[in-house]
Short mmCIF file of C-alpha atoms and ligand atoms in Angstrom, two decimals:
data_model
loop_
_atom_site.label_atom_id
_atom_site.label_comp_id
_atom_site.label_asym_id
_atom_site.label_seq_id
_atom_site.Cartn_x
_atom_site.Cartn_y
_atom_site.Cartn_z
CA MET A 107 0.00 0.00 0.00
CA THR A 108 2.54 2.58 1.17
CA ILE A 109 6.09 2.55 2.41
CA ALA A 110 5.97 2.20 6.12
CA HIS A 111 8.43 3.82 8.46
CA PRO A 112 9.93 0.67 9.98
CA SER A 113 11.34 2.28 13.10
CA ARG A 114 7.87 3.50 14.11
CA SER A 115 6.60 0.00 14.43
CA LEU A 116 6.70 -1.32 17.99
CA ALA A 117 7.50 -4.92 18.88
CA VAL A 118 4.71 -6.61 20.83
CA PRO A 119 5.83 -7.28 24.40
CA THR A 120 5.44 -10.90 25.47
CA GLY A 121 5.09 -12.62 28.81
CA ALA A 122 3.17 -11.36 31.82
CA LEU A 123 0.91 -8.33 31.44
CA ARG A 124 2.99 -6.15 33.70
CA ILE A 125 3.99 -2.55 33.21
CA PRO A 126 7.60 -1.69 34.07
CA LYS A 127 8.32 0.98 36.64
CA VAL A 128 10.91 2.52 34.36
CA PRO A 129 10.07 2.66 30.64
CA LEU A 130 11.81 0.12 28.42
CA GLN A 131 14.48 1.44 26.10
CA ARG A 132 13.70 1.55 22.43
CA ASP A 133 16.09 1.89 19.57
CA PRO A 134 18.74 4.36 20.90
CA GLN A 135 18.28 6.66 17.89
CA ASP A 136 14.67 7.11 18.85
CA LEU A 137 15.31 8.04 22.44
CA PRO A 138 13.39 11.23 23.08
CA LEU A 139 15.41 14.29 23.92
CA THR A 140 12.79 15.41 26.38
CA PRO A 141 10.94 13.13 28.77
CA VAL A 142 7.57 11.86 27.60
CA ILE A 143 4.70 13.13 29.73
CA LEU A 144 1.84 11.26 28.09
CA SER A 145 1.63 7.96 26.25
CA LEU A 146 -1.82 7.60 24.76
CA VAL A 147 -2.75 4.11 23.63
CA ILE A 148 -5.46 3.74 21.01
CA PRO A 149 -6.70 0.19 20.56
CA THR A 150 -8.12 -0.47 17.11
CA PHE A 151 -9.97 -3.13 15.24
CA ASN A 152 -11.20 -2.18 11.78
CA GLU A 153 -10.84 1.56 12.27
CA ALA A 154 -8.89 2.31 9.07
CA GLN A 155 -11.44 4.93 8.06
CA ASN A 156 -11.12 6.76 11.34
CA ILE A 157 -7.34 6.87 11.52
CA PRO A 158 -6.59 9.93 9.34
CA LYS A 159 -9.01 12.31 11.01
CA MET A 160 -8.25 11.06 14.48
CA VAL A 161 -4.48 11.25 14.21
CA ARG A 162 -4.75 14.75 12.77
CA GLN A 163 -7.06 15.97 15.54
CA LEU A 164 -5.01 14.44 18.33
CA THR A 165 -1.75 15.76 16.97
CA ASP A 166 -3.07 19.29 16.52
CA LEU A 167 -4.28 19.32 20.07
CA LEU A 168 -1.34 17.66 21.80
CA ASP A 169 1.40 19.38 19.80
CA GLN A 170 0.10 22.64 21.17
CA ALA A 171 -0.29 21.49 24.74
CA LEU A 172 2.68 19.18 25.20
CA GLY A 173 5.07 19.94 22.34
CA GLU A 174 7.02 16.77 21.68
CA GLN A 175 6.45 15.34 25.12
CA TYR A 176 3.80 12.84 24.15
CA GLU A 177 3.34 9.78 21.99
CA LEU A 178 0.36 8.10 20.35
CA ILE A 179 0.47 4.32 20.25
CA ILE A 180 -2.02 2.57 18.01
CA VAL A 181 -2.37 -1.09 18.95
CA ASP A 182 -4.11 -2.96 16.17
CA ASP A 183 -5.13 -6.61 16.26
CA ASN A 184 -4.38 -7.51 12.67
CA SER A 185 -7.57 -5.85 11.42
CA PRO A 186 -8.98 -7.23 8.15
CA ASP A 187 -9.18 -3.61 6.92
CA HIS A 188 -5.42 -3.22 7.54
CA THR A 189 -5.78 -0.44 10.10
CA TRP A 190 -2.17 -0.97 11.16
CA GLU A 191 -0.90 -0.33 7.62
CA VAL A 192 -2.86 2.87 7.32
CA ALA A 193 -1.53 3.99 10.68
CA LEU A 194 2.04 3.06 9.86
CA ALA A 195 1.86 5.12 6.68
CA PHE A 196 0.90 8.12 8.79
CA THR A 197 3.97 7.83 10.97
CA VAL A 198 5.97 9.42 8.16
CA ASP A 199 4.21 12.72 8.72
CA TYR A 200 3.48 12.34 12.41
CA PRO A 201 6.64 11.69 14.41
CA GLN A 202 4.77 11.19 17.69
CA LEU A 203 2.84 8.26 16.23
CA TRP A 204 3.81 4.64 16.87
CA VAL A 205 2.11 1.44 15.77
CA MET A 206 1.94 -1.99 17.34
CA HIS A 207 0.64 -4.74 15.11
CA ARG A 208 -0.50 -7.73 17.15
CA GLN A 209 -0.97 -11.07 15.47
CA GLN A 210 -0.77 -13.63 18.26
CA GLU A 211 -3.05 -12.08 20.87
CA ARG A 212 -6.29 -10.18 20.57
CA GLY A 213 -8.80 -8.38 22.70
CA LEU A 214 -9.31 -4.80 23.76
CA SER A 215 -7.98 -4.93 27.32
CA THR A 216 -4.77 -6.79 26.57
CA ALA A 217 -4.16 -4.49 23.58
CA VAL A 218 -4.17 -1.53 25.93
CA ILE A 219 -1.78 -3.16 28.37
CA ARG A 220 0.63 -4.26 25.66
CA GLY A 221 0.67 -0.68 24.44
CA TRP A 222 1.37 0.63 27.96
CA GLN A 223 4.17 -1.89 28.38
CA ALA A 224 5.96 -0.37 25.42
CA ALA A 225 5.10 3.21 26.41
CA ARG A 226 7.67 5.75 27.57
CA GLY A 227 5.39 8.20 29.32
CA GLU A 228 4.82 8.85 32.99
CA ILE A 229 1.10 9.14 32.35
CA LEU A 230 -0.53 6.20 30.58
CA GLY A 231 -3.76 6.91 28.76
CA VAL A 232 -6.32 5.10 26.66
CA MET A 233 -8.87 6.35 24.18
CA ASP A 234 -11.07 4.71 21.56
CA GLY A 235 -9.98 4.85 17.93
CA ASP A 236 -13.35 5.76 16.49
CA LEU A 237 -13.68 9.43 17.50
CA GLN A 238 -16.46 8.68 19.95
CA HIS A 239 -14.26 10.09 22.71
CA PRO A 240 -13.87 13.86 22.21
CA PRO A 241 -10.14 14.72 22.11
CA GLU A 242 -10.38 18.06 24.01
CA VAL A 243 -11.01 16.14 27.22
CA LEU A 244 -7.45 14.78 27.01
CA LEU A 245 -6.00 18.03 28.28
CA GLN A 246 -8.24 18.05 31.33
CA LEU A 247 -7.29 14.48 32.10
CA VAL A 248 -3.58 15.24 31.90
CA GLN A 249 -4.09 18.28 34.08
CA ALA A 250 -5.93 16.25 36.72
CA ILE A 251 -3.04 13.81 36.98
CA GLN A 252 -0.51 16.61 37.12
CA GLN A 253 -2.49 18.08 39.99
CA GLY A 254 -2.16 14.90 42.01
CA ALA A 255 -4.74 12.37 40.86
CA ASP A 256 -3.49 8.81 40.30
CA LEU A 257 -6.35 8.11 37.96
CA ALA A 258 -8.36 10.53 35.83
CA VAL A 259 -11.49 9.16 34.20
CA ALA A 260 -13.56 10.74 31.46
CA SER A 261 -17.10 10.17 32.67
CA ARG A 262 -20.51 10.29 31.05
CA HIS A 263 -22.12 10.64 34.44
CA VAL A 264 -20.72 13.81 35.96
CA ALA A 265 -21.39 17.45 35.12
CA GLY A 266 -20.70 18.04 31.44
CA GLY A 267 -21.09 14.38 30.63
CA GLY A 268 -23.69 12.40 28.73
CA VAL A 269 -24.53 10.22 25.79
CA SER A 270 -25.66 11.66 22.50
CA GLU A 271 -28.41 9.62 20.88
CA TRP A 272 -28.70 6.49 22.95
CA SER A 273 -31.99 4.62 22.94
CA PRO A 274 -33.69 4.03 26.31
CA VAL A 275 -32.84 0.33 25.95
CA ARG A 276 -29.14 1.04 25.60
CA ARG A 277 -29.14 3.47 28.51
CA PHE A 278 -30.92 0.88 30.61
CA LEU A 279 -28.43 -1.84 29.69
CA SER A 280 -25.51 0.42 30.49
CA ARG A 281 -26.89 1.46 33.86
CA GLY A 282 -28.00 -2.10 34.61
CA ALA A 283 -24.45 -3.29 34.09
CA GLN A 284 -23.25 -0.62 36.48
CA VAL A 285 -25.74 -1.61 39.18
CA LEU A 286 -24.77 -5.25 38.76
CA GLY A 287 -21.15 -4.23 39.14
CA LEU A 288 -21.98 -2.32 42.31
CA LEU A 289 -23.60 -5.42 43.73
CA ILE A 290 -20.76 -7.74 42.82
CA LEU A 291 -17.79 -5.54 43.59
CA PRO A 292 -18.82 -2.28 45.28
CA SER A 293 -15.31 -1.44 46.48
CA VAL A 294 -14.08 -1.19 42.90
CA VAL A 295 -17.11 -0.25 40.82
CA GLY A 296 -18.26 2.30 43.39
CA ARG A 297 -15.13 4.39 43.16
CA VAL A 298 -16.05 6.09 39.90
CA SER A 299 -19.28 7.37 38.40
CA ASP A 300 -18.59 5.71 35.03
CA PRO A 301 -16.82 2.38 35.64
CA MET A 302 -17.47 1.39 32.01
CA SER A 303 -15.41 4.25 30.67
CA GLY A 304 -12.74 3.31 28.18
CA TYR A 305 -11.33 6.83 28.24
CA PHE A 306 -8.95 7.53 31.11
CA MET A 307 -5.38 8.12 32.25
CA VAL A 308 -3.41 6.59 35.06
CA ARG A 309 -0.10 7.42 36.65
CA ARG A 310 2.48 4.80 35.69
CA SER A 311 3.63 4.28 39.27
CA ALA A 312 0.09 3.38 40.34
CA ILE A 313 -0.02 0.25 38.21
CA ALA A 314 3.64 -0.58 37.58
CA GLU A 315 4.94 -3.98 38.70
CA GLN A 316 1.41 -5.34 39.10
CA THR A 317 0.51 -8.34 37.02
CA LEU A 318 -2.73 -7.45 35.31
CA ASN A 319 -5.19 -10.09 34.25
CA PRO A 320 -8.14 -8.46 32.52
CA LEU A 321 -11.01 -10.08 30.72
CA GLY A 322 -12.99 -8.51 27.91
CA TYR A 323 -13.55 -4.81 27.42
CA LYS A 324 -13.33 -3.06 30.74
CA ILE A 325 -9.70 -2.32 31.37
CA LEU A 326 -10.65 0.39 33.88
CA LEU A 327 -11.97 -2.27 36.28
CA GLU A 328 -8.60 -3.95 36.21
CA VAL A 329 -6.75 -0.71 36.91
CA LEU A 330 -9.09 0.14 39.79
CA GLY A 331 -9.05 -3.39 41.13
CA ARG A 332 -5.33 -4.05 41.08
CA GLY A 333 -3.62 -0.68 41.01
CA SER A 334 -2.71 1.43 44.02
CA ILE A 335 -5.03 4.30 43.31
CA ALA A 336 -5.32 6.83 46.10
CA GLN A 337 -6.85 9.80 44.35
CA VAL A 338 -9.37 9.68 41.53
CA ALA A 339 -10.49 12.59 39.34
CA GLU A 340 -13.40 12.63 36.91
CA VAL A 341 -13.98 14.83 33.89
CA GLY A 342 -17.34 14.97 32.13
CA TYR A 343 -17.62 14.16 28.43
CA VAL A 344 -20.35 13.44 25.92
CA PHE A 345 -20.04 10.09 24.21
CA GLN A 346 -20.20 10.88 20.48
CA GLU A 347 -21.99 8.88 17.82
CA ARG A 348 -19.92 6.74 15.53
CA LYS A 349 -19.55 8.16 12.01
CA GLU A 350 -17.36 5.46 10.45
CA GLY A 351 -16.99 1.73 11.03
CA GLU A 352 -18.97 -0.15 13.62
CA SER A 353 -18.96 -1.12 17.28
CA LYS A 354 -17.48 -4.47 18.22
CA VAL A 355 -19.68 -4.95 21.26
CA THR A 356 -21.67 -8.19 21.33
CA TRP A 357 -23.42 -10.12 24.13
CA ARG A 358 -20.02 -11.66 24.75
CA GLN A 359 -18.77 -8.41 26.31
CA TYR A 360 -21.57 -8.46 28.87
CA VAL A 361 -20.65 -11.99 29.91
CA ASP A 362 -16.95 -11.09 30.07
CA TYR A 363 -17.77 -8.06 32.17
CA ILE A 364 -19.47 -10.17 34.82
CA LEU A 365 -16.75 -12.83 34.75
CA HIS A 366 -14.12 -10.14 35.09
CA LEU A 367 -15.87 -8.68 38.14
CA LEU A 368 -16.14 -12.10 39.73
CA ARG A 369 -12.48 -12.76 39.09
CA LEU A 370 -11.45 -9.48 40.71
CA ARG A 371 -13.79 -10.14 43.58
CA SER A 372 -12.54 -13.64 44.29
CA ARG A 373 -8.98 -12.37 44.21
CA GLY A 374 -9.83 -9.88 46.93
CA ARG A 375 -11.67 -12.55 48.89
CA VAL A 376 -8.86 -15.05 48.73
CA ALA A 377 -6.31 -12.47 49.78
CA HIS A 378 -8.52 -11.40 52.65
CA TRP A 379 -9.17 -15.00 53.68
CA ARG A 380 -5.49 -15.85 53.59
CA GLN A 381 -4.64 -12.86 55.67
CA LYS A 382 -7.31 -13.75 58.16
CA TYR A 383 -6.84 -17.45 58.56
CA GLN A 384 -3.38 -18.36 57.43
CA LEU A 385 -1.29 -19.88 60.21
CA PRO A 386 1.32 -17.35 61.29
CA MET A 387 4.06 -19.80 60.44
CA GLN A 388 6.88 -18.36 62.49
CA ARG A 389 4.81 -18.32 65.63
CA PHE A 390 3.51 -21.79 64.97
CA ILE A 391 7.02 -23.23 64.64
CA ARG A 392 8.14 -21.53 67.85
CA PHE A 393 5.04 -22.81 69.57
CA GLY A 394 5.92 -26.34 68.41
CA ILE A 395 9.50 -26.09 69.68
CA VAL A 396 8.29 -24.81 73.04
CA GLY A 397 5.79 -27.68 73.14
CA LEU A 398 8.62 -30.14 72.61
CA SER A 399 10.58 -28.61 75.50
CA GLY A 400 7.48 -29.20 77.61
CA VAL A 401 7.62 -32.92 76.84
CA PHE A 402 11.12 -33.04 78.30
CA VAL A 403 10.07 -31.14 81.44
CA ASP A 404 7.13 -33.50 81.84
CA MET A 405 9.34 -36.59 81.44
CA ALA A 406 12.06 -35.33 83.76
CA MET A 407 9.59 -34.32 86.48
CA LEU A 408 7.77 -37.62 86.22
CA TYR A 409 11.10 -39.35 86.79
CA VAL A 410 12.07 -37.14 89.73
CA LEU A 411 8.68 -37.40 91.43
CA SER A 412 7.59 -40.96 90.80
CA ASP A 413 10.72 -43.06 90.29
CA PRO A 414 11.35 -45.36 93.26
CA ALA A 415 15.00 -44.33 93.16
CA MET A 416 13.96 -40.66 93.53
CA LEU A 417 10.91 -39.38 95.50
CA GLY A 418 8.76 -42.41 94.74
CA TRP A 419 5.36 -40.61 94.85
CA GLY A 420 2.21 -42.09 93.33
CA LEU A 421 2.00 -42.06 89.54
CA THR A 422 -1.18 -40.00 89.15
CA ARG A 423 -0.13 -37.33 91.62
CA SER A 424 3.30 -37.16 89.99
CA LYS A 425 1.85 -36.91 86.51
CA ILE A 426 -0.47 -34.06 87.47
CA ILE A 427 2.35 -32.07 88.99
CA ALA A 428 4.70 -32.87 86.10
CA SER A 429 2.08 -31.76 83.56
CA GLU A 430 1.42 -28.53 85.41
CA LEU A 431 5.12 -27.75 85.55
CA ALA A 432 5.38 -28.47 81.82
CA ILE A 433 2.49 -26.10 81.16
CA ILE A 434 4.17 -23.38 83.19
CA ASN A 435 7.44 -24.01 81.35
CA ASN A 436 5.64 -23.70 78.03
CA PHE A 437 3.87 -20.57 79.11
CA LEU A 438 7.06 -18.84 80.15
CA TRP A 439 8.79 -19.58 76.87
CA ASN A 440 5.79 -18.70 74.76
CA ASP A 441 5.26 -15.47 76.64
CA ARG A 442 8.87 -14.51 76.21
CA TRP A 443 9.58 -15.87 72.73
CA THR A 444 6.62 -17.05 70.61
CA PHE A 445 4.37 -14.13 71.58
CA GLY A 446 7.04 -11.89 73.09
CA ASP A 447 6.10 -8.93 70.88
CA ILE A 448 2.53 -9.03 72.12
CA ALA A 449 3.42 -9.70 75.74
CA ASN A 450 5.55 -6.57 75.67
CA GLN A 451 2.46 -4.52 74.94
CA GLN A 452 0.56 -6.03 77.85
CA LYS A 453 2.99 -5.58 80.73
CA GLY A 454 2.40 -6.12 84.45
CA TRP A 455 2.23 -9.27 86.55
CA GLN A 456 -1.57 -9.21 86.73
CA LYS A 457 -1.91 -9.36 82.99
CA ARG A 458 0.73 -12.00 82.85
CA LEU A 459 -1.06 -14.10 85.41
CA LYS A 460 -4.24 -13.75 83.44
CA ARG A 461 -2.46 -15.03 80.33
CA LEU A 462 -1.08 -17.94 82.30
CA LEU A 463 -4.54 -18.88 83.57
CA LYS A 464 -6.03 -18.75 80.09
CA PHE A 465 -3.15 -20.73 78.69
CA ASN A 466 -3.61 -23.29 81.42
CA LEU A 467 -7.32 -23.64 80.81
CA ILE A 468 -6.90 -23.96 77.08
CA CYS A 469 -4.20 -26.59 77.52
CA LEU A 470 -6.41 -28.51 79.94
CA GLY A 471 -9.20 -28.35 77.40
CA GLY A 472 -6.65 -29.65 74.93
CA LEU A 473 -5.86 -32.56 77.18
CA VAL A 474 -9.52 -33.52 77.43
CA LEU A 475 -9.84 -33.19 73.67
CA ASN A 476 -6.75 -35.35 73.26
CA VAL A 477 -8.21 -38.19 75.31
CA LEU A 478 -11.60 -37.93 73.60
CA LEU A 479 -10.10 -37.95 70.11
CA LEU A 480 -7.81 -40.84 70.89
CA ASN A 481 -10.76 -42.86 72.12
CA LEU A 482 -12.94 -41.90 69.20
CA LEU A 483 -10.34 -42.81 66.57
CA PHE A 484 -9.20 -46.00 68.30
CA ASN A 485 -12.43 -47.45 69.66
CA ILE A 486 -15.00 -46.27 67.14
CA PHE A 487 -13.10 -45.80 63.88
CA GLY A 488 -10.68 -48.67 64.51
CA PHE A 489 -7.46 -46.71 63.85
CA ASN A 490 -4.12 -48.10 64.97
CA ARG A 491 -3.58 -46.69 68.48
CA TYR A 492 -0.34 -44.87 67.67
CA LEU A 493 -1.68 -43.39 64.48
CA ALA A 494 -4.75 -42.34 66.45
CA ASN A 495 -2.56 -40.74 69.10
CA LEU A 496 -0.53 -38.92 66.47
CA ILE A 497 -3.64 -37.48 64.86
CA ALA A 498 -4.99 -36.49 68.26
CA ILE A 499 -1.74 -34.76 69.18
CA ALA A 500 -1.67 -32.87 65.86
CA ALA A 501 -5.27 -31.75 66.34
CA VAL A 502 -4.64 -30.65 69.91
CA THR A 503 -1.48 -28.78 68.94
CA LEU A 504 -3.55 -26.78 66.46
CA TRP A 505 -6.27 -26.27 69.06
CA ASN A 506 -3.76 -25.06 71.63
CA PHE A 507 -2.00 -22.80 69.23
CA TRP A 508 -5.08 -21.28 67.68
CA LEU A 509 -6.99 -20.61 70.85
CA ASN A 510 -3.97 -19.27 72.67
CA LEU A 511 -3.19 -17.05 69.72
CA LYS A 512 -6.68 -15.65 69.68
CA LEU A 513 -7.48 -15.66 73.40
CA SER A 514 -4.40 -15.67 75.60
CA TRP A 515 -2.27 -13.32 73.56
CA ARG A 516 -5.19 -11.97 71.53
CA VAL A 517 -3.73 -11.47 68.11
CA THR A 518 -6.40 -9.68 66.10
CA ASP A 519 -6.22 -8.47 62.54
CA THR A 520 -7.45 -4.95 63.08
CA GLY A 521 -4.73 -2.36 63.19
CA LYS A 522 -2.09 -2.82 60.58
CA ARG A 523 -3.64 -3.52 57.22
N1 LIG B 202 -6.84 -3.83 19.47
C1 LIG B 202 -8.13 -4.06 19.64
N2 LIG B 202 -8.56 -5.35 19.77
N3 LIG B 202 -9.00 -3.04 19.66
C2 LIG B 202 -10.31 -3.30 19.80
C3 LIG B 202 -10.81 -4.60 19.94
C4 LIG B 202 -9.87 -5.67 19.93
O1 LIG B 202 -10.21 -6.84 20.06
N4 LIG B 202 -12.16 -4.52 20.09
C5 LIG B 202 -12.46 -3.23 20.01
N5 LIG B 202 -11.36 -2.47 19.83
C6 LIG B 202 -11.27 -1.01 19.72
C7 LIG B 202 -12.18 -0.41 18.71
O2 LIG B 202 -11.60 -0.38 17.44
C8 LIG B 202 -12.37 0.97 19.28
O3 LIG B 202 -11.30 1.81 18.95
C9 LIG B 202 -12.38 0.74 20.76
O4 LIG B 202 -11.69 -0.49 20.96
C10 LIG B 202 -13.78 0.67 21.37
O5 LIG B 202 -14.53 -0.31 20.72
P1 LIG B 202 -16.05 -0.08 20.23
O6 LIG B 202 -16.53 -1.34 19.66
O7 LIG B 202 -16.12 1.15 19.43
O8 LIG B 202 -16.73 0.11 21.64
P2 LIG B 202 -18.02 0.96 22.02
O9 LIG B 202 -18.06 2.24 21.29
O10 LIG B 202 -19.24 0.15 21.97
O11 LIG B 202 -17.67 1.14 23.54
C11 LIG B 202 -17.13 2.30 24.02
O12 LIG B 202 -17.92 2.77 25.08
C12 LIG B 202 -17.77 2.07 26.27
C13 LIG B 202 -18.62 2.78 27.29
O13 LIG B 202 -19.94 2.48 27.05
C14 LIG B 202 -15.68 2.13 24.41
O14 LIG B 202 -15.15 3.40 24.73
C15 LIG B 202 -15.48 1.36 25.61
O15 LIG B 202 -14.10 1.38 25.95
C16 LIG B 202 -16.31 2.01 26.66
O16 LIG B 202 -16.16 1.27 27.82
MN1 LIG B 203 -16.93 2.96 19.85
#
């Protein structure tokens, strides 16, 4: 068709969908003399007819506002109408324009991320390639980020925003999807007035080094769900009607939207669950070592008290005293070592005594549980007696650890988060 400018074609990044903290180096000759403020990614699929007008409009606007400190990155998924070729031909006249031609992967959200991975700017933006997003809003978005926002979203639902000629059915579907999103994932969807927006900018540092895993169309959900976004700004815009080409939205995008929300939600859940219930491993190991030391105390005391060669007391009396001494031994070590950090915050002998009493009660409960479990496994389920004892000991160790963690030393998960 035309001679393309080969150096303006960007290699498609491979591997994880993760944006580097520091931009990747391109061909040394193309290194910008001035730092790039904005990298605007434009995902396209069959937008060849829109490319000329759009590139011209964007360049006019951004040249004035940012000089050479911006770049436009068109990421095309091997469009049948050869959008990428049309775009590449334009790079001859528009030095800020770059083109990424993807052949292996496809899909709107990953196209945007691949573009951002190759971007050099500190602000990463996205805009549709069909002129439905009015370009003037770009400057307000950049300004919002420069004034401190981590994310600036062009919204149809704030002052100055709207849709042009949408039918009531389409408005209803759009709002319905938003309500559904609010029900499934309020902490993410509720942060912006237009979570479906595909027109926004984000500060690189807010999403760098995070592995993104989007599904379908709504890349903004992914940014909100996985980025570290402290401050959000919104700028109103009117969603324009399409003049050329056609929308790629099918029922599939609605399904993907819901699946994407569920995926983000379950990620949050799992993380929360892990944080809440995962065994604090270091403490658990210390607790186990202390427990083992208690076995030696118990054995030694049993020998001293009940052995005919020593004091020669009755077995039961000796065992009770030996066990109690072992429990006190364990308490002292746990209070000093396993839970030393917490004990330090609850000083005083009264508090200490209280911890000892709780520890004692829980361990006694553990002893009862131990005997019950041993009997249950051996007599009713017919386990080998030593296997049964081993299982009972393991269960009681967990019981002792968990209850003491939560009750004696009271480790709660409020506070640091
Ligand atoms: N690279 C790539 N790959 N680009 C794609 C793909 C794809 O698989 N699918 C769509 N695009 C491009 C289109 O060429 C267009 O530039 C942009 O993504 C948006 O696609 P449209 O099909 O025009 O979407 P829309 O107009 O219905 O949706 C718009 O409004 C939504 C809000 O209601 C978009 O702006 C969405 O991003 C936005 O969320
Ligand atoms: Mn569109």
